[in-house]
Amino acid sequence: MSENKSRFNSRFAAIMAMAGSAVGLGNIWRFPYMVGEHGGAAFIIVYIAFCILVSLPIFIAESTAGRVSRKEGYSIMNKVAPVTILASFIILSFYSVVGGWSFDYLIRSFAGGFSGKDIAEAKEVFAGMNGSVVENVSCMLVFLGMTAMIVVAGVDKGIGRFSKISIPVLFIMVVLIAIESLRLPGSGKGIEYLIRPDWSKLNGPAIAAALGQSFFSLSLGVGSIYTYASYMREEDSVLRAGGWTAFFDTAFALLAGLAIMPAVFAAGIEPGAGPSLVFETLPVIFSRMGVVLPVIFFLAILIAALSSSISLLEVVVSWLVHSRGMRRRYAVLLVFFSAAFLGSACAVAPKVFAACDFLSSNVFMMIGALLFALITGWILPREEVMRHVRYRFAYALIRYVAPVMIVAIAVTNLL
Ligand code: TRP
């Protein structure tokens, strides 16, 4: 094992890469719907509180573990590797299927494929794409190939450069969609759906959902944050990186809500969540607003998905390179082919897809996050940890609050 010499050459690159990992499909197809269902502003307040008190400390624990492990001798990754490597590999495989759909839909919207279609016809398009093994698998391979090309170019030249450019562009695109969406007559109902506080809806399941979502949204527990933190420059602080990542992630989720819900309500359609919202309802609504908007929308989704998938591929590649001594190029190739194999299974068999999704978010992510909180809170030497964590109360949150809350979400999710 050698000292890890790969680096992001600026603080901005590191923060954009982490924000890119965090900002993903979860912000677009789950968060806006959850907010509307669980009490609007009331839910947003609880979400932000959990983000600061639980998810951010776990983020800091995971990134501190990454920073400390960079030096030889503290290779914690070898202890948690079986869990995190497997988890990120599995997520990469099924995430690539959805990434492939975004690519497919980007091409379709370039060709003006949704103009004049209604929701029933859009459902047929989605079912047709999903039913075609060739289309499904080849789009997945294209997406995985793009991921591999960014990662093979290296930490700073590949991941860092891609993130520095694409994440700011992503924000601009979502702001543009939000402006268009808010200008539609009747969009006020969408804002009301998102914002009007309804404290009576804030029951136990809503609170558990807020915690689970903030956790998922910050990409915790699979080693992505650990790996990226291990590439930060010595002088850059993980506290600051965590604060910015949580801020961008939440801001993006709220912006996505403002881009999506006003348009959905203006069209007089019931908001849903998940694939049907993104691949059936929204293409129809946005293509009524011109040819450009659907293209911007699917390009945004593709970028959001890519910036997450590179952080997943990098976990496995980093481990192969730094713990197994493999050359970067071969490591990327090996993971590409293995993920293409599992990804194809996910693309053709919905049962495999669902099992990968369930196992990774309810089992592996939870175990991984618990391990990171326990390692940083209880195993690593206190002085070493405090150099990164700095505040005693943050250390206490990592030691006591985080482990209890992780077990609580894991149990609620599984029940
Ligand atoms: N945070 C991503 C999203 O909101 C999803 C995700 C969860 C993820 N865990 C991850 C992405 C680990 C990359 C790495 O869509």
PDB file of N, CA and C in Angstrom, residues 352-414:
ATOM      1  N   VAL A 352     -34.147  -7.876 -10.667  1.00  0.00           N
ATOM      2  CA  VAL A 352     -32.743  -7.660 -10.301  1.00  0.00           C
ATOM      3  C   VAL A 352     -32.529  -6.181  -9.970  1.00  0.00           C
ATOM      4  N   PHE A 353     -33.110  -5.310 -10.803  1.00  0.00           N
ATOM      5  CA  PHE A 353     -33.016  -3.867 -10.568  1.00  0.00           C
ATOM      6  C   PHE A 353     -33.543  -3.519  -9.178  1.00  0.00           C
ATOM      7  N   ALA A 354     -34.741  -4.005  -8.860  1.00  0.00           N
ATOM      8  CA  ALA A 354     -35.360  -3.675  -7.574  1.00  0.00           C
ATOM      9  C   ALA A 354     -34.537  -4.217  -6.404  1.00  0.00           C
ATOM     10  N   ALA A 355     -33.995  -5.430  -6.584  1.00  0.00           N
ATOM     11  CA  ALA A 355     -33.207  -6.025  -5.506  1.00  0.00           C
ATOM     12  C   ALA A 355     -31.929  -5.210  -5.261  1.00  0.00           C
ATOM     13  N   CYS A 356     -31.286  -4.767  -6.346  1.00  0.00           N
ATOM     14  CA  CYS A 356     -30.070  -3.958  -6.204  1.00  0.00           C
ATOM     15  C   CYS A 356     -30.380  -2.639  -5.496  1.00  0.00           C
ATOM     16  N   ASP A 357     -31.480  -2.015  -5.909  1.00  0.00           N
ATOM     17  CA  ASP A 357     -31.903  -0.757  -5.314  1.00  0.00           C
ATOM     18  C   ASP A 357     -32.178  -0.940  -3.815  1.00  0.00           C
ATOM     19  N   PHE A 358     -32.961  -1.971  -3.486  1.00  0.00           N
ATOM     20  CA  PHE A 358     -33.339  -2.194  -2.093  1.00  0.00           C
ATOM     21  C   PHE A 358     -32.117  -2.500  -1.225  1.00  0.00           C
ATOM     22  N   LEU A 359     -31.313  -3.459  -1.685  1.00  0.00           N
ATOM     23  CA  LEU A 359     -30.141  -3.869  -0.897  1.00  0.00           C
ATOM     24  C   LEU A 359     -29.189  -2.714  -0.652  1.00  0.00           C
ATOM     25  N   SER A 360     -28.922  -1.917  -1.711  1.00  0.00           N
ATOM     26  CA  SER A 360     -27.928  -0.882  -1.529  1.00  0.00           C
ATOM     27  C   SER A 360     -28.432   0.237  -0.637  1.00  0.00           C
ATOM     28  N   SER A 361     -29.679   0.718  -0.871  1.00  0.00           N
ATOM     29  CA  SER A 361     -30.054   1.867  -0.040  1.00  0.00           C
ATOM     30  C   SER A 361     -30.521   1.485   1.361  1.00  0.00           C
ATOM     31  N   ASN A 362     -31.076   0.282   1.535  1.00  0.00           N
ATOM     32  CA  ASN A 362     -31.552  -0.042   2.881  1.00  0.00           C
ATOM     33  C   ASN A 362     -30.578  -0.843   3.716  1.00  0.00           C
ATOM     34  N   VAL A 363     -29.670  -1.547   3.074  1.00  0.00           N
ATOM     35  CA  VAL A 363     -28.767  -2.384   3.864  1.00  0.00           C
ATOM     36  C   VAL A 363     -27.323  -1.853   3.819  1.00  0.00           C
ATOM     37  N   PHE A 364     -26.735  -1.849   2.614  1.00  0.00           N
ATOM     38  CA  PHE A 364     -25.314  -1.498   2.534  1.00  0.00           C
ATOM     39  C   PHE A 364     -25.003  -0.059   2.955  1.00  0.00           C
ATOM     40  N   MET A 365     -25.829   0.895   2.456  1.00  0.00           N
ATOM     41  CA  MET A 365     -25.556   2.289   2.806  1.00  0.00           C
ATOM     42  C   MET A 365     -25.609   2.500   4.312  1.00  0.00           C
ATOM     43  N   MET A 366     -26.544   1.815   4.960  1.00  0.00           N
ATOM     44  CA  MET A 366     -26.710   1.975   6.409  1.00  0.00           C
ATOM     45  C   MET A 366     -25.516   1.385   7.160  1.00  0.00           C
ATOM     46  N   ILE A 367     -25.119   0.174   6.756  1.00  0.00           N
ATOM     47  CA  ILE A 367     -23.980  -0.459   7.423  1.00  0.00           C
ATOM     48  C   ILE A 367     -22.732   0.393   7.204  1.00  0.00           C
ATOM     49  N   GLY A 368     -22.551   0.874   5.972  1.00  0.00           N
ATOM     50  CA  GLY A 368     -21.377   1.684   5.657  1.00  0.00           C
ATOM     51  C   GLY A 368     -21.330   2.959   6.484  1.00  0.00           C
ATOM     52  N   ALA A 369     -22.481   3.654   6.558  1.00  0.00           N
ATOM     53  CA  ALA A 369     -22.515   4.904   7.318  1.00  0.00           C
ATOM     54  C   ALA A 369     -22.236   4.643   8.793  1.00  0.00           C
ATOM     55  N   LEU A 370     -22.796   3.550   9.314  1.00  0.00           N
ATOM     56  CA  LEU A 370     -22.570   3.213  10.723  1.00  0.00           C
ATOM     57  C   LEU A 370     -21.079   2.946  10.964  1.00  0.00           C
ATOM     58  N   LEU A 371     -20.472   2.193  10.032  1.00  0.00           N
ATOM     59  CA  LEU A 371     -19.042   1.900  10.181  1.00  0.00           C
ATOM     60  C   LEU A 371     -18.210   3.186  10.179  1.00  0.00           C
ATOM     61  N   PHE A 372     -18.512   4.107   9.249  1.00  0.00           N
ATOM     62  CA  PHE A 372     -17.742   5.353   9.199  1.00  0.00           C
ATOM     63  C   PHE A 372     -17.924   6.162  10.483  1.00  0.00           C
ATOM     64  N   ALA A 373     -19.170   6.239  10.986  1.00  0.00           N
ATOM     65  CA  ALA A 373     -19.405   7.016  12.210  1.00  0.00           C
ATOM     66  C   ALA A 373     -18.652   6.381  13.378  1.00  0.00           C
ATOM     67  N   LEU A 374     -18.685   5.042  13.464  1.00  0.00           N
ATOM     68  CA  LEU A 374     -18.024   4.372  14.588  1.00  0.00           C
ATOM     69  C   LEU A 374     -16.503   4.470  14.481  1.00  0.00           C
ATOM     70  N   ILE A 375     -15.991   4.307  13.261  1.00  0.00           N
ATOM     71  CA  ILE A 375     -14.534   4.368  13.094  1.00  0.00           C
ATOM     72  C   ILE A 375     -14.010   5.761  13.464  1.00  0.00           C
ATOM     73  N   THR A 376     -14.649   6.803  12.890  1.00  0.00           N
ATOM     74  CA  THR A 376     -14.164   8.157  13.189  1.00  0.00           C
ATOM     75  C   THR A 376     -14.464   8.536  14.635  1.00  0.00           C
ATOM     76  N   GLY A 377     -15.623   8.124  15.149  1.00  0.00           N
ATOM     77  CA  GLY A 377     -16.003   8.518  16.498  1.00  0.00           C
ATOM     78  C   GLY A 377     -15.264   7.758  17.585  1.00  0.00           C
ATOM     79  N   TRP A 378     -14.966   6.497  17.358  1.00  0.00           N
ATOM     80  CA  TRP A 378     -14.468   5.668  18.446  1.00  0.00           C
ATOM     81  C   TRP A 378     -13.128   5.013  18.210  1.00  0.00           C
ATOM     82  N   ILE A 379     -12.708   4.826  16.949  1.00  0.00           N
ATOM     83  CA  ILE A 379     -11.489   4.045  16.726  1.00  0.00           C
ATOM     84  C   ILE A 379     -10.279   4.915  16.388  1.00  0.00           C
ATOM     85  N   LEU A 380     -10.449   5.864  15.503  1.00  0.00           N
ATOM     86  CA  LEU A 380      -9.305   6.701  15.138  1.00  0.00           C
ATOM     87  C   LEU A 380      -8.877   7.539  16.336  1.00  0.00           C
ATOM     88  N   PRO A 381      -7.550   7.811  16.457  1.00  0.00           N
ATOM     89  CA  PRO A 381      -7.082   8.598  17.589  1.00  0.00           C
ATOM     90  C   PRO A 381      -7.740   9.982  17.622  1.00  0.00           C
ATOM     91  N   ARG A 382      -8.164  10.367  18.830  1.00  0.00           N
ATOM     92  CA  ARG A 382      -8.915  11.595  18.997  1.00  0.00           C
ATOM     93  C   ARG A 382      -8.217  12.840  18.442  1.00  0.00           C
ATOM     94  N   GLU A 383      -6.892  12.968  18.719  1.00  0.00           N
ATOM     95  CA  GLU A 383      -6.189  14.191  18.265  1.00  0.00           C
ATOM     96  C   GLU A 383      -6.223  14.295  16.752  1.00  0.00           C
ATOM     97  N   GLU A 384      -6.025  13.119  16.125  1.00  0.00           N
ATOM     98  CA  GLU A 384      -6.012  13.067  14.663  1.00  0.00           C
ATOM     99  C   GLU A 384      -7.375  13.511  14.110  1.00  0.00           C
ATOM    100  N   VAL A 385      -8.441  12.999  14.706  1.00  0.00           N
ATOM    101  CA  VAL A 385      -9.791  13.324  14.254  1.00  0.00           C
ATOM    102  C   VAL A 385     -10.105  14.798  14.489  1.00  0.00           C
ATOM    103  N   MET A 386      -9.703  15.308  15.659  1.00  0.00           N
ATOM    104  CA  MET A 386     -10.048  16.691  16.003  1.00  0.00           C
ATOM    105  C   MET A 386      -9.369  17.709  15.091  1.00  0.00           C
ATOM    106  N   ARG A 387      -8.256  17.310  14.454  1.00  0.00           N
ATOM    107  CA  ARG A 387      -7.618  18.226  13.506  1.00  0.00           C
ATOM    108  C   ARG A 387      -8.565  18.555  12.347  1.00  0.00           C
ATOM    109  N   HIS A 388      -9.460  17.605  12.046  1.00  0.00           N
ATOM    110  CA  HIS A 388     -10.407  17.830  10.950  1.00  0.00           C
ATOM    111  C   HIS A 388     -11.783  18.263  11.448  1.00  0.00           C
ATOM    112  N   VAL A 389     -12.226  17.653  12.557  1.00  0.00           N
ATOM    113  CA  VAL A 389     -13.586  17.913  13.042  1.00  0.00           C
ATOM    114  C   VAL A 389     -13.656  19.216  13.841  1.00  0.00           C
ATOM    115  N   ARG A 390     -12.605  19.544  14.524  1.00  0.00           N
ATOM    116  CA  ARG A 390     -12.424  20.816  15.240  1.00  0.00           C
ATOM    117  C   ARG A 390     -13.359  21.110  16.389  1.00  0.00           C
ATOM    118  N   TYR A 391     -14.673  20.973  16.224  1.00  0.00           N
ATOM    119  CA  TYR A 391     -15.582  21.356  17.312  1.00  0.00           C
ATOM    120  C   TYR A 391     -15.972  20.142  18.141  1.00  0.00           C
ATOM    121  N   ARG A 392     -15.949  20.324  19.479  1.00  0.00           N
ATOM    122  CA  ARG A 392     -16.284  19.211  20.362  1.00  0.00           C
ATOM    123  C   ARG A 392     -17.706  18.726  20.155  1.00  0.00           C
ATOM    124  N   PHE A 393     -18.618  19.677  19.882  1.00  0.00           N
ATOM    125  CA  PHE A 393     -20.010  19.236  19.751  1.00  0.00           C
ATOM    126  C   PHE A 393     -20.216  18.440  18.454  1.00  0.00           C
ATOM    127  N   ALA A 394     -19.402  18.760  17.420  1.00  0.00           N
ATOM    128  CA  ALA A 394     -19.491  17.978  16.176  1.00  0.00           C
ATOM    129  C   ALA A 394     -18.997  16.551  16.440  1.00  0.00           C
ATOM    130  N   TYR A 395     -17.934  16.454  17.236  1.00  0.00           N
ATOM    131  CA  TYR A 395     -17.391  15.142  17.596  1.00  0.00           C
ATOM    132  C   TYR A 395     -18.442  14.335  18.361  1.00  0.00           C
ATOM    133  N   ALA A 396     -19.156  15.021  19.273  1.00  0.00           N
ATOM    134  CA  ALA A 396     -20.193  14.337  20.052  1.00  0.00           C
ATOM    135  C   ALA A 396     -21.330  13.874  19.134  1.00  0.00           C
ATOM    136  N   LEU A 397     -21.677  14.710  18.155  1.00  0.00           N
ATOM    137  CA  LEU A 397     -22.735  14.294  17.221  1.00  0.00           C
ATOM    138  C   LEU A 397     -22.315  13.020  16.477  1.00  0.00           C
ATOM    139  N   ILE A 398     -21.033  12.960  16.094  1.00  0.00           N
ATOM    140  CA  ILE A 398     -20.535  11.779  15.372  1.00  0.00           C
ATOM    141  C   ILE A 398     -20.528  10.547  16.277  1.00  0.00           C
ATOM    142  N   ARG A 399     -20.102  10.744  17.522  1.00  0.00           N
ATOM    143  CA  ARG A 399     -19.974   9.593  18.431  1.00  0.00           C
ATOM    144  C   ARG A 399     -21.313   9.032  18.893  1.00  0.00           C
ATOM    145  N   TYR A 400     -22.231   9.929  19.263  1.00  0.00           N
ATOM    146  CA  TYR A 400     -23.457   9.452  19.904  1.00  0.00           C
ATOM    147  C   TYR A 400     -24.698   9.553  19.025  1.00  0.00           C
ATOM    148  N   VAL A 401     -24.937  10.756  18.469  1.00  0.00           N
ATOM    149  CA  VAL A 401     -26.201  10.977  17.765  1.00  0.00           C
ATOM    150  C   VAL A 401     -26.254  10.185  16.453  1.00  0.00           C
ATOM    151  N   ALA A 402     -25.165  10.277  15.653  1.00  0.00           N
ATOM    152  CA  ALA A 402     -25.182   9.640  14.335  1.00  0.00           C
ATOM    153  C   ALA A 402     -25.465   8.128  14.398  1.00  0.00           C
ATOM    154  N   PRO A 403     -24.721   7.368  15.232  1.00  0.00           N
ATOM    155  CA  PRO A 403     -24.973   5.918  15.231  1.00  0.00           C
ATOM    156  C   PRO A 403     -26.414   5.574  15.611  1.00  0.00           C
ATOM    157  N   VAL A 404     -26.958   6.285  16.611  1.00  0.00           N
ATOM    158  CA  VAL A 404     -28.327   5.990  17.046  1.00  0.00           C
ATOM    159  C   VAL A 404     -29.312   6.276  15.917  1.00  0.00           C
ATOM    160  N   MET A 405     -29.123   7.421  15.237  1.00  0.00           N
ATOM    161  CA  MET A 405     -30.049   7.782  14.175  1.00  0.00           C
ATOM    162  C   MET A 405     -29.941   6.844  12.980  1.00  0.00           C
ATOM    163  N   ILE A 406     -28.719   6.396  12.664  1.00  0.00           N
ATOM    164  CA  ILE A 406     -28.568   5.465  11.529  1.00  0.00           C
ATOM    165  C   ILE A 406     -29.335   4.179  11.812  1.00  0.00           C
ATOM    166  N   VAL A 407     -29.185   3.665  13.027  1.00  0.00           N
ATOM    167  CA  VAL A 407     -29.902   2.440  13.367  1.00  0.00           C
ATOM    168  C   VAL A 407     -31.411   2.698  13.304  1.00  0.00           C
ATOM    169  N   ALA A 408     -31.821   3.880  13.775  1.00  0.00           N
ATOM    170  CA  ALA A 408     -33.255   4.200  13.736  1.00  0.00           C
ATOM    171  C   ALA A 408     -33.798   4.232  12.307  1.00  0.00           C
ATOM    172  N   ILE A 409     -33.070   4.877  11.370  1.00  0.00           N
ATOM    173  CA  ILE A 409     -33.589   4.913   9.985  1.00  0.00           C
ATOM    174  C   ILE A 409     -33.577   3.517   9.384  1.00  0.00           C
ATOM    175  N   ALA A 410     -32.489   2.776   9.647  1.00  0.00           N
ATOM    176  CA  ALA A 410     -32.372   1.447   9.049  1.00  0.00           C
ATOM    177  C   ALA A 410     -33.563   0.586   9.475  1.00  0.00           C
ATOM    178  N   VAL A 411     -33.885   0.639  10.773  1.00  0.00           N
ATOM    179  CA  VAL A 411     -34.994  -0.182  11.272  1.00  0.00           C
ATOM    180  C   VAL A 411     -36.310   0.271  10.659  1.00  0.00           C
ATOM    181  N   THR A 412     -36.548   1.606  10.628  1.00  0.00           N
ATOM    182  CA  THR A 412     -37.818   2.108  10.048  1.00  0.00           C
ATOM    183  C   THR A 412     -37.923   1.726   8.572  1.00  0.00           C
ATOM    184  N   ASN A 413     -36.825   1.846   7.821  1.00  0.00           N
ATOM    185  CA  ASN A 413     -36.880   1.509   6.395  1.00  0.00           C
ATOM    186  C   ASN A 413     -37.184   0.046   6.157  1.00  0.00           C
ATOM    187  N   LEU A 414     -36.617  -0.800   7.000  1.00  0.00           N
ATOM    188  CA  LEU A 414     -36.786  -2.229   6.774  1.00  0.00           C
ATOM    189  C   LEU A 414     -38.167  -2.715   7.184  1.00  0.00           C
TER     190      LEU A 414
END
